């Protein structure tokens, strides 16, 4: 094990496809089972809530970081080991990044992309050297991956960044790519 906590970025929206919910639960359960903590956005809904609940049920440690203005809107989780209420999005991202040894993006929208791309750009700038993985369940992130390859071919993204950022099809593969091996 090389990582003590993984930052998990994902959607907090309701009504998502069952496959994404199951994958979020598997991520939470597996991290907990391996003794790896989770730091996430602190929400109780959507994939955020699923990851957190699955990890908590399995005895994992889950820390949420949420801006005060979003506590109601994102239905802040009330059963976490720690809920850090901050004033700004920037504080949230900084705390999540500093507490995590690795970054994992589950399916999500622009908020998820904002957060994982900050991890990518900071890696590219050598601010950190932590693994970064997209859970590419059912090819969810295939169009994004194709765009990154397109930009790489055009000379906009260095090879090192392309190598560093991994796209993995299953929770087990994603966690293995984060350095959290299978049994
Ligand atoms: P989304 O992927 O757009 O559904 O957003 C997922 C979650 O990311 C949201 O529920 C927010 O908690 C968080 N989020 C959205 N925008 C930002 C941002 N600019 N910086 C940090 N977190 C964000």
PDB file of C-alpha atoms and ligand atoms in Angstrom:
ATOM      1  CA  UNK A   1       0.000   0.000   0.000  1.00  0.00           C
ATOM      2  CA  UNK A   2       1.425   3.392  -0.970  1.00  0.00           C
ATOM      3  CA  UNK A   3      -1.523   5.634  -0.239  1.00  0.00           C
ATOM      4  CA  UNK A   4      -3.335   6.427   2.992  1.00  0.00           C
ATOM      5  CA  UNK A   5      -6.202   8.423   1.529  1.00  0.00           C
ATOM      6  CA  UNK A   6      -7.620   8.815  -1.938  1.00  0.00           C
ATOM      7  CA  UNK A   7      -9.391  11.966  -3.073  1.00  0.00           C
ATOM      8  CA  UNK A   8     -12.535  10.818  -4.839  1.00  0.00           C
ATOM      9  CA  UNK A   9     -14.213  13.291  -7.173  1.00  0.00           C
ATOM     10  CA  UNK A  10     -17.645  12.499  -8.575  1.00  0.00           C
ATOM     11  CA  UNK A  11     -21.175  13.588  -9.226  1.00  0.00           C
ATOM     12  CA  UNK A  12     -23.524  14.470  -6.375  1.00  0.00           C
ATOM     13  CA  UNK A  13     -26.579  14.288  -8.642  1.00  0.00           C
ATOM     14  CA  UNK A  14     -29.543  11.971  -8.216  1.00  0.00           C
ATOM     15  CA  UNK A  15     -31.017   9.645 -10.822  1.00  0.00           C
ATOM     16  CA  UNK A  16     -27.787   8.325 -12.339  1.00  0.00           C
ATOM     17  CA  UNK A  17     -27.439   5.006 -14.122  1.00  0.00           C
ATOM     18  CA  UNK A  18     -27.293   2.016 -11.797  1.00  0.00           C
ATOM     19  CA  UNK A  19     -23.895   0.931 -13.142  1.00  0.00           C
ATOM     20  CA  UNK A  20     -22.291   4.139 -11.856  1.00  0.00           C
ATOM     21  CA  UNK A  21     -23.901   3.733  -8.460  1.00  0.00           C
ATOM     22  CA  UNK A  22     -22.669   0.149  -8.160  1.00  0.00           C
ATOM     23  CA  UNK A  23     -19.161   1.188  -9.189  1.00  0.00           C
ATOM     24  CA  UNK A  24     -19.140   4.026  -6.641  1.00  0.00           C
ATOM     25  CA  UNK A  25     -20.139   1.571  -3.932  1.00  0.00           C
ATOM     26  CA  UNK A  26     -17.440  -0.862  -4.997  1.00  0.00           C
ATOM     27  CA  UNK A  27     -14.841   1.893  -4.809  1.00  0.00           C
ATOM     28  CA  UNK A  28     -15.956   2.867  -1.302  1.00  0.00           C
ATOM     29  CA  UNK A  29     -16.141  -0.699  -0.080  1.00  0.00           C
ATOM     30  CA  UNK A  30     -12.783  -1.693  -1.556  1.00  0.00           C
ATOM     31  CA  UNK A  31     -10.917   1.335  -0.237  1.00  0.00           C
ATOM     32  CA  UNK A  32     -12.320   0.698   3.218  1.00  0.00           C
ATOM     33  CA  UNK A  33     -11.403  -2.969   2.984  1.00  0.00           C
ATOM     34  CA  UNK A  34      -7.823  -2.061   2.151  1.00  0.00           C
ATOM     35  CA  UNK A  35      -7.570   0.381   5.042  1.00  0.00           C
ATOM     36  CA  UNK A  36      -7.381   3.390   2.727  1.00  0.00           C
ATOM     37  CA  UNK A  37      -9.207   6.543   3.753  1.00  0.00           C
ATOM     38  CA  UNK A  38     -11.395   8.633   1.487  1.00  0.00           C
ATOM     39  CA  UNK A  39     -11.422  12.385   1.230  1.00  0.00           C
ATOM     40  CA  UNK A  40     -14.263  13.723  -0.846  1.00  0.00           C
ATOM     41  CA  UNK A  41     -16.655  16.618  -1.276  1.00  0.00           C
ATOM     42  CA  UNK A  42     -18.730  15.767   1.793  1.00  0.00           C
ATOM     43  CA  UNK A  43     -22.068  15.405   0.029  1.00  0.00           C
ATOM     44  CA  UNK A  44     -24.694  12.864   0.976  1.00  0.00           C
ATOM     45  CA  UNK A  45     -26.294  12.533  -2.452  1.00  0.00           C
ATOM     46  CA  UNK A  46     -25.447  10.969  -5.802  1.00  0.00           C
ATOM     47  CA  UNK A  47     -22.223   9.035  -6.309  1.00  0.00           C
ATOM     48  CA  UNK A  48     -20.654  11.079  -3.510  1.00  0.00           C
ATOM     49  CA  UNK A  49     -23.126   9.690  -1.010  1.00  0.00           C
ATOM     50  CA  UNK A  50     -22.765   6.164  -2.398  1.00  0.00           C
ATOM     51  CA  UNK A  51     -18.973   6.121  -2.089  1.00  0.00           C
ATOM     52  CA  UNK A  52     -19.100   7.498   1.433  1.00  0.00           C
ATOM     53  CA  UNK A  53     -21.882   5.221   2.670  1.00  0.00           C
ATOM     54  CA  UNK A  54     -20.290   2.080   1.234  1.00  0.00           C
ATOM     55  CA  UNK A  55     -16.943   2.928   2.828  1.00  0.00           C
ATOM     56  CA  UNK A  56     -18.498   3.747   6.200  1.00  0.00           C
ATOM     57  CA  UNK A  57     -20.503   0.514   6.268  1.00  0.00           C
ATOM     58  CA  UNK A  58     -17.283  -1.372   5.542  1.00  0.00           C
ATOM     59  CA  UNK A  59     -15.508   0.371   8.429  1.00  0.00           C
ATOM     60  CA  UNK A  60     -13.535   2.858   6.341  1.00  0.00           C
ATOM     61  CA  UNK A  61     -12.463   6.354   7.302  1.00  0.00           C
ATOM     62  CA  UNK A  62     -14.211   9.075   5.322  1.00  0.00           C
ATOM     63  CA  UNK A  63     -13.473  12.787   5.467  1.00  0.00           C
ATOM     64  CA  UNK A  64     -15.662  15.327   3.693  1.00  0.00           C
ATOM     65  CA  UNK A  65     -14.688  18.863   2.763  1.00  0.00           C
ATOM     66  CA  UNK A  66     -17.545  21.167   1.888  1.00  0.00           C
ATOM     67  CA  UNK A  67     -18.016  24.913   1.516  1.00  0.00           C
ATOM     68  CA  UNK A  68     -20.476  26.376   4.033  1.00  0.00           C
ATOM     69  CA  UNK A  69     -22.666  27.681   1.214  1.00  0.00           C
ATOM     70  CA  UNK A  70     -23.107  24.134  -0.126  1.00  0.00           C
ATOM     71  CA  UNK A  71     -23.950  22.304   3.089  1.00  0.00           C
ATOM     72  CA  UNK A  72     -27.681  22.336   2.358  1.00  0.00           C
ATOM     73  CA  UNK A  73     -27.585  22.207  -1.411  1.00  0.00           C
ATOM     74  CA  UNK A  74     -25.257  19.177  -1.462  1.00  0.00           C
ATOM     75  CA  UNK A  75     -26.964  17.549   1.544  1.00  0.00           C
ATOM     76  CA  UNK A  76     -23.750  17.364   3.585  1.00  0.00           C
ATOM     77  CA  UNK A  77     -23.222  13.879   4.962  1.00  0.00           C
ATOM     78  CA  UNK A  78     -23.900  13.775   8.706  1.00  0.00           C
ATOM     79  CA  UNK A  79     -22.248  10.439   9.487  1.00  0.00           C
ATOM     80  CA  UNK A  80     -18.656  11.018   8.407  1.00  0.00           C
ATOM     81  CA  UNK A  81     -15.559  10.605  10.548  1.00  0.00           C
ATOM     82  CA  UNK A  82     -14.829  14.262   9.856  1.00  0.00           C
ATOM     83  CA  UNK A  83     -16.710  16.975   7.984  1.00  0.00           C
ATOM     84  CA  UNK A  84     -14.542  19.997   7.309  1.00  0.00           C
ATOM     85  CA  UNK A  85     -16.669  23.057   6.530  1.00  0.00           C
ATOM     86  CA  UNK A  86     -14.704  25.674   4.606  1.00  0.00           C
ATOM     87  CA  UNK A  87     -15.537  29.085   3.211  1.00  0.00           C
ATOM     88  CA  UNK A  88     -14.491  28.710  -0.415  1.00  0.00           C
ATOM     89  CA  UNK A  89     -14.166  26.189  -3.226  1.00  0.00           C
ATOM     90  CA  UNK A  90     -10.463  26.941  -3.349  1.00  0.00           C
ATOM     91  CA  UNK A  91     -10.045  25.931   0.283  1.00  0.00           C
ATOM     92  CA  UNK A  92     -11.982  22.755  -0.389  1.00  0.00           C
ATOM     93  CA  UNK A  93      -9.767  21.765  -3.268  1.00  0.00           C
ATOM     94  CA  UNK A  94      -6.569  22.635  -1.406  1.00  0.00           C
ATOM     95  CA  UNK A  95      -7.523  20.575   1.649  1.00  0.00           C
ATOM     96  CA  UNK A  96      -8.655  17.611  -0.420  1.00  0.00           C
ATOM     97  CA  UNK A  97      -5.467  17.662  -2.475  1.00  0.00           C
ATOM     98  CA  UNK A  98      -3.176  17.996   0.530  1.00  0.00           C
ATOM     99  CA  UNK A  99      -4.851  15.170   2.449  1.00  0.00           C
ATOM    100  CA  UNK A 100      -4.845  12.723  -0.460  1.00  0.00           C
ATOM    101  CA  UNK A 101      -2.048  10.553  -1.756  1.00  0.00           C
ATOM    102  CA  UNK A 102      -3.876   9.854  -4.997  1.00  0.00           C
ATOM    103  CA  UNK A 103      -6.754  11.207  -7.086  1.00  0.00           C
ATOM    104  CA  UNK A 104      -9.659   9.272  -8.538  1.00  0.00           C
ATOM    105  CA  UNK A 105     -12.412  10.669 -10.740  1.00  0.00           C
ATOM    106  CA  UNK A 106     -15.604   8.660 -10.946  1.00  0.00           C
ATOM    107  CA  UNK A 107     -18.154   9.694 -13.567  1.00  0.00           C
ATOM    108  CA  UNK A 108     -19.084  13.331 -13.150  1.00  0.00           C
ATOM    109  CA  UNK A 109     -19.693  16.658 -14.825  1.00  0.00           C
ATOM    110  CA  UNK A 110     -17.864  19.962 -14.899  1.00  0.00           C
ATOM    111  CA  UNK A 111     -17.249  20.094 -11.126  1.00  0.00           C
ATOM    112  CA  UNK A 112     -15.592  16.682 -11.208  1.00  0.00           C
ATOM    113  CA  UNK A 113     -13.555  17.699 -14.232  1.00  0.00           C
ATOM    114  CA  UNK A 114     -12.513  20.957 -12.600  1.00  0.00           C
ATOM    115  CA  UNK A 115     -11.183  19.102  -9.587  1.00  0.00           C
ATOM    116  CA  UNK A 116      -9.384  16.282 -11.383  1.00  0.00           C
ATOM    117  CA  UNK A 117      -7.909  18.678 -13.935  1.00  0.00           C
ATOM    118  CA  UNK A 118      -6.430  20.750 -11.168  1.00  0.00           C
ATOM    119  CA  UNK A 119      -4.747  17.568  -9.933  1.00  0.00           C
ATOM    120  CA  UNK A 120      -3.486  16.931 -13.486  1.00  0.00           C
ATOM    121  CA  UNK A 121      -2.186  20.434 -14.057  1.00  0.00           C
ATOM    122  CA  UNK A 122      -0.467  20.516 -10.664  1.00  0.00           C
ATOM    123  CA  UNK A 123       1.184  17.212 -11.521  1.00  0.00           C
ATOM    124  CA  UNK A 124       2.299  18.649 -14.846  1.00  0.00           C
ATOM    125  CA  UNK A 125       3.787  21.612 -12.967  1.00  0.00           C
ATOM    126  CA  UNK A 126       5.588  19.207 -10.570  1.00  0.00           C
ATOM    127  CA  UNK A 127       3.664  20.566  -7.573  1.00  0.00           C
ATOM    128  CA  UNK A 128       2.891  16.966  -6.675  1.00  0.00           C
ATOM    129  CA  UNK A 129       3.623  13.500  -8.002  1.00  0.00           C
ATOM    130  CA  UNK A 130       0.499  11.642  -6.917  1.00  0.00           C
ATOM    131  CA  UNK A 131      -1.279   9.142  -9.182  1.00  0.00           C
ATOM    132  CA  UNK A 132      -4.349  10.314 -11.101  1.00  0.00           C
ATOM    133  CA  UNK A 133      -6.966   7.926 -12.449  1.00  0.00           C
ATOM    134  CA  UNK A 134     -10.273   8.256 -14.264  1.00  0.00           C
ATOM    135  CA  UNK A 135     -12.748   5.445 -13.712  1.00  0.00           C
ATOM    136  CA  UNK A 136     -13.713   4.962 -17.349  1.00  0.00           C
ATOM    137  CA  UNK A 137     -16.710   2.771 -16.593  1.00  0.00           C
ATOM    138  CA  UNK A 138     -18.527   1.725 -19.773  1.00  0.00           C
ATOM    139  CA  UNK A 139     -16.342   4.178 -21.687  1.00  0.00           C
ATOM    140  CA  UNK A 140     -17.808   7.160 -19.844  1.00  0.00           C
ATOM    141  CA  UNK A 141     -14.583   9.113 -20.258  1.00  0.00           C
ATOM    142  CA  UNK A 142     -13.705   7.857 -23.770  1.00  0.00           C
ATOM    143  CA  UNK A 143     -14.547  11.184 -25.468  1.00  0.00           C
ATOM    144  CA  UNK A 144     -12.398  13.067 -22.960  1.00  0.00           C
ATOM    145  CA  UNK A 145      -9.550  10.630 -23.454  1.00  0.00           C
ATOM    146  CA  UNK A 146      -9.852  11.015 -27.220  1.00  0.00           C
ATOM    147  CA  UNK A 147      -9.659  14.784 -26.836  1.00  0.00           C
ATOM    148  CA  UNK A 148      -6.545  14.563 -24.641  1.00  0.00           C
ATOM    149  CA  UNK A 149      -4.899  12.294 -27.232  1.00  0.00           C
ATOM    150  CA  UNK A 150      -5.899  14.767 -29.945  1.00  0.00           C
ATOM    151  CA  UNK A 151      -4.323  17.614 -27.980  1.00  0.00           C
ATOM    152  CA  UNK A 152      -1.236  15.485 -27.331  1.00  0.00           C
ATOM    153  CA  UNK A 153      -0.850  14.768 -31.051  1.00  0.00           C
ATOM    154  CA  UNK A 154      -1.095  18.486 -31.689  1.00  0.00           C
ATOM    155  CA  UNK A 155       1.732  19.152 -29.245  1.00  0.00           C
ATOM    156  CA  UNK A 156      -0.404  20.765 -26.539  1.00  0.00           C
ATOM    157  CA  UNK A 157      -0.004  18.107 -23.839  1.00  0.00           C
ATOM    158  CA  UNK A 158       3.373  16.577 -23.003  1.00  0.00           C
ATOM    159  CA  UNK A 159       3.914  12.828 -23.124  1.00  0.00           C
ATOM    160  CA  UNK A 160       4.669  12.753 -19.400  1.00  0.00           C
ATOM    161  CA  UNK A 161       1.194  13.993 -18.597  1.00  0.00           C
ATOM    162  CA  UNK A 162      -0.392  11.460 -20.930  1.00  0.00           C
ATOM    163  CA  UNK A 163       1.541   8.676 -19.253  1.00  0.00           C
ATOM    164  CA  UNK A 164       0.715   9.887 -15.778  1.00  0.00           C
ATOM    165  CA  UNK A 165      -3.037  10.123 -16.235  1.00  0.00           C
ATOM    166  CA  UNK A 166      -4.659   6.710 -16.378  1.00  0.00           C
ATOM    167  CA  UNK A 167      -8.069   5.641 -17.661  1.00  0.00           C
ATOM    168  CA  UNK A 168      -9.250   2.359 -16.176  1.00  0.00           C
ATOM    169  CA  UNK A 169     -12.445   0.430 -16.974  1.00  0.00           C
ATOM    170  CA  UNK A 170     -13.319  -1.082 -13.591  1.00  0.00           C
ATOM    171  CA  UNK A 171     -13.026  -0.066  -9.937  1.00  0.00           C
ATOM    172  CA  UNK A 172     -10.494  -2.868  -9.378  1.00  0.00           C
ATOM    173  CA  UNK A 173      -8.332  -1.666 -12.278  1.00  0.00           C
ATOM    174  CA  UNK A 174      -8.647   1.947 -11.146  1.00  0.00           C
ATOM    175  CA  UNK A 175      -7.550   1.162  -7.618  1.00  0.00           C
ATOM    176  CA  UNK A 176      -4.671  -0.991  -8.890  1.00  0.00           C
ATOM    177  CA  UNK A 177      -3.539   1.953 -11.026  1.00  0.00           C
ATOM    178  CA  UNK A 178      -3.575   4.119  -7.899  1.00  0.00           C
ATOM    179  CA  UNK A 179      -1.151   1.732  -6.266  1.00  0.00           C
ATOM    180  CA  UNK A 180      -3.830  -0.024  -4.258  1.00  0.00           C
ATOM    181  CA  UNK A 181      -3.230  -3.578  -5.338  1.00  0.00           C
ATOM    182  CA  UNK A 182      -5.589  -6.468  -5.578  1.00  0.00           C
ATOM    183  CA  UNK A 183      -5.347  -9.144  -2.886  1.00  0.00           C
TER     184      UNK A 183
HETATM  185  P1  LIG B   1     -20.351  17.856 -11.122  1.00  0.00           P
HETATM  186  O1  LIG B   1     -19.305  16.900 -11.602  1.00  0.00           O
HETATM  187  O2  LIG B   1     -20.455  19.108 -11.942  1.00  0.00           O
HETATM  188  O3  LIG B   1     -21.655  17.216 -10.846  1.00  0.00           O
HETATM  189  O4  LIG B   1     -19.789  18.367  -9.728  1.00  0.00           O
HETATM  190  C1  LIG B   1     -19.449  17.420  -8.770  1.00  0.00           C
HETATM  191  C2  LIG B   1     -19.182  18.130  -7.487  1.00  0.00           C
HETATM  192  O5  LIG B   1     -17.980  18.866  -7.603  1.00  0.00           O
HETATM  193  C3  LIG B   1     -20.228  19.166  -7.102  1.00  0.00           C
HETATM  194  O6  LIG B   1     -21.291  18.566  -6.442  1.00  0.00           O
HETATM  195  C4  LIG B   1     -19.420  20.073  -6.220  1.00  0.00           C
HETATM  196  O7  LIG B   1     -19.396  19.576  -4.901  1.00  0.00           O
HETATM  197  C5  LIG B   1     -18.033  19.988  -6.762  1.00  0.00           C
HETATM  198  N1  LIG B   1     -17.655  21.151  -7.552  1.00  0.00           N
HETATM  199  C6  LIG B   1     -18.342  21.749  -8.531  1.00  0.00           C
HETATM  200  N2  LIG B   1     -17.660  22.795  -9.038  1.00  0.00           N
HETATM  201  C7  LIG B   1     -16.502  22.853  -8.350  1.00  0.00           C
HETATM  202  C8  LIG B   1     -15.368  23.718  -8.386  1.00  0.00           C
HETATM  203  N3  LIG B   1     -15.274  24.728  -9.249  1.00  0.00           N
HETATM  204  N4  LIG B   1     -14.367  23.466  -7.522  1.00  0.00           N
HETATM  205  C9  LIG B   1     -14.459  22.454  -6.648  1.00  0.00           C
HETATM  206  N5  LIG B   1     -15.499  21.622  -6.566  1.00  0.00           N
HETATM  207  C10 LIG B   1     -16.498  21.803  -7.400  1.00  0.00           C
END
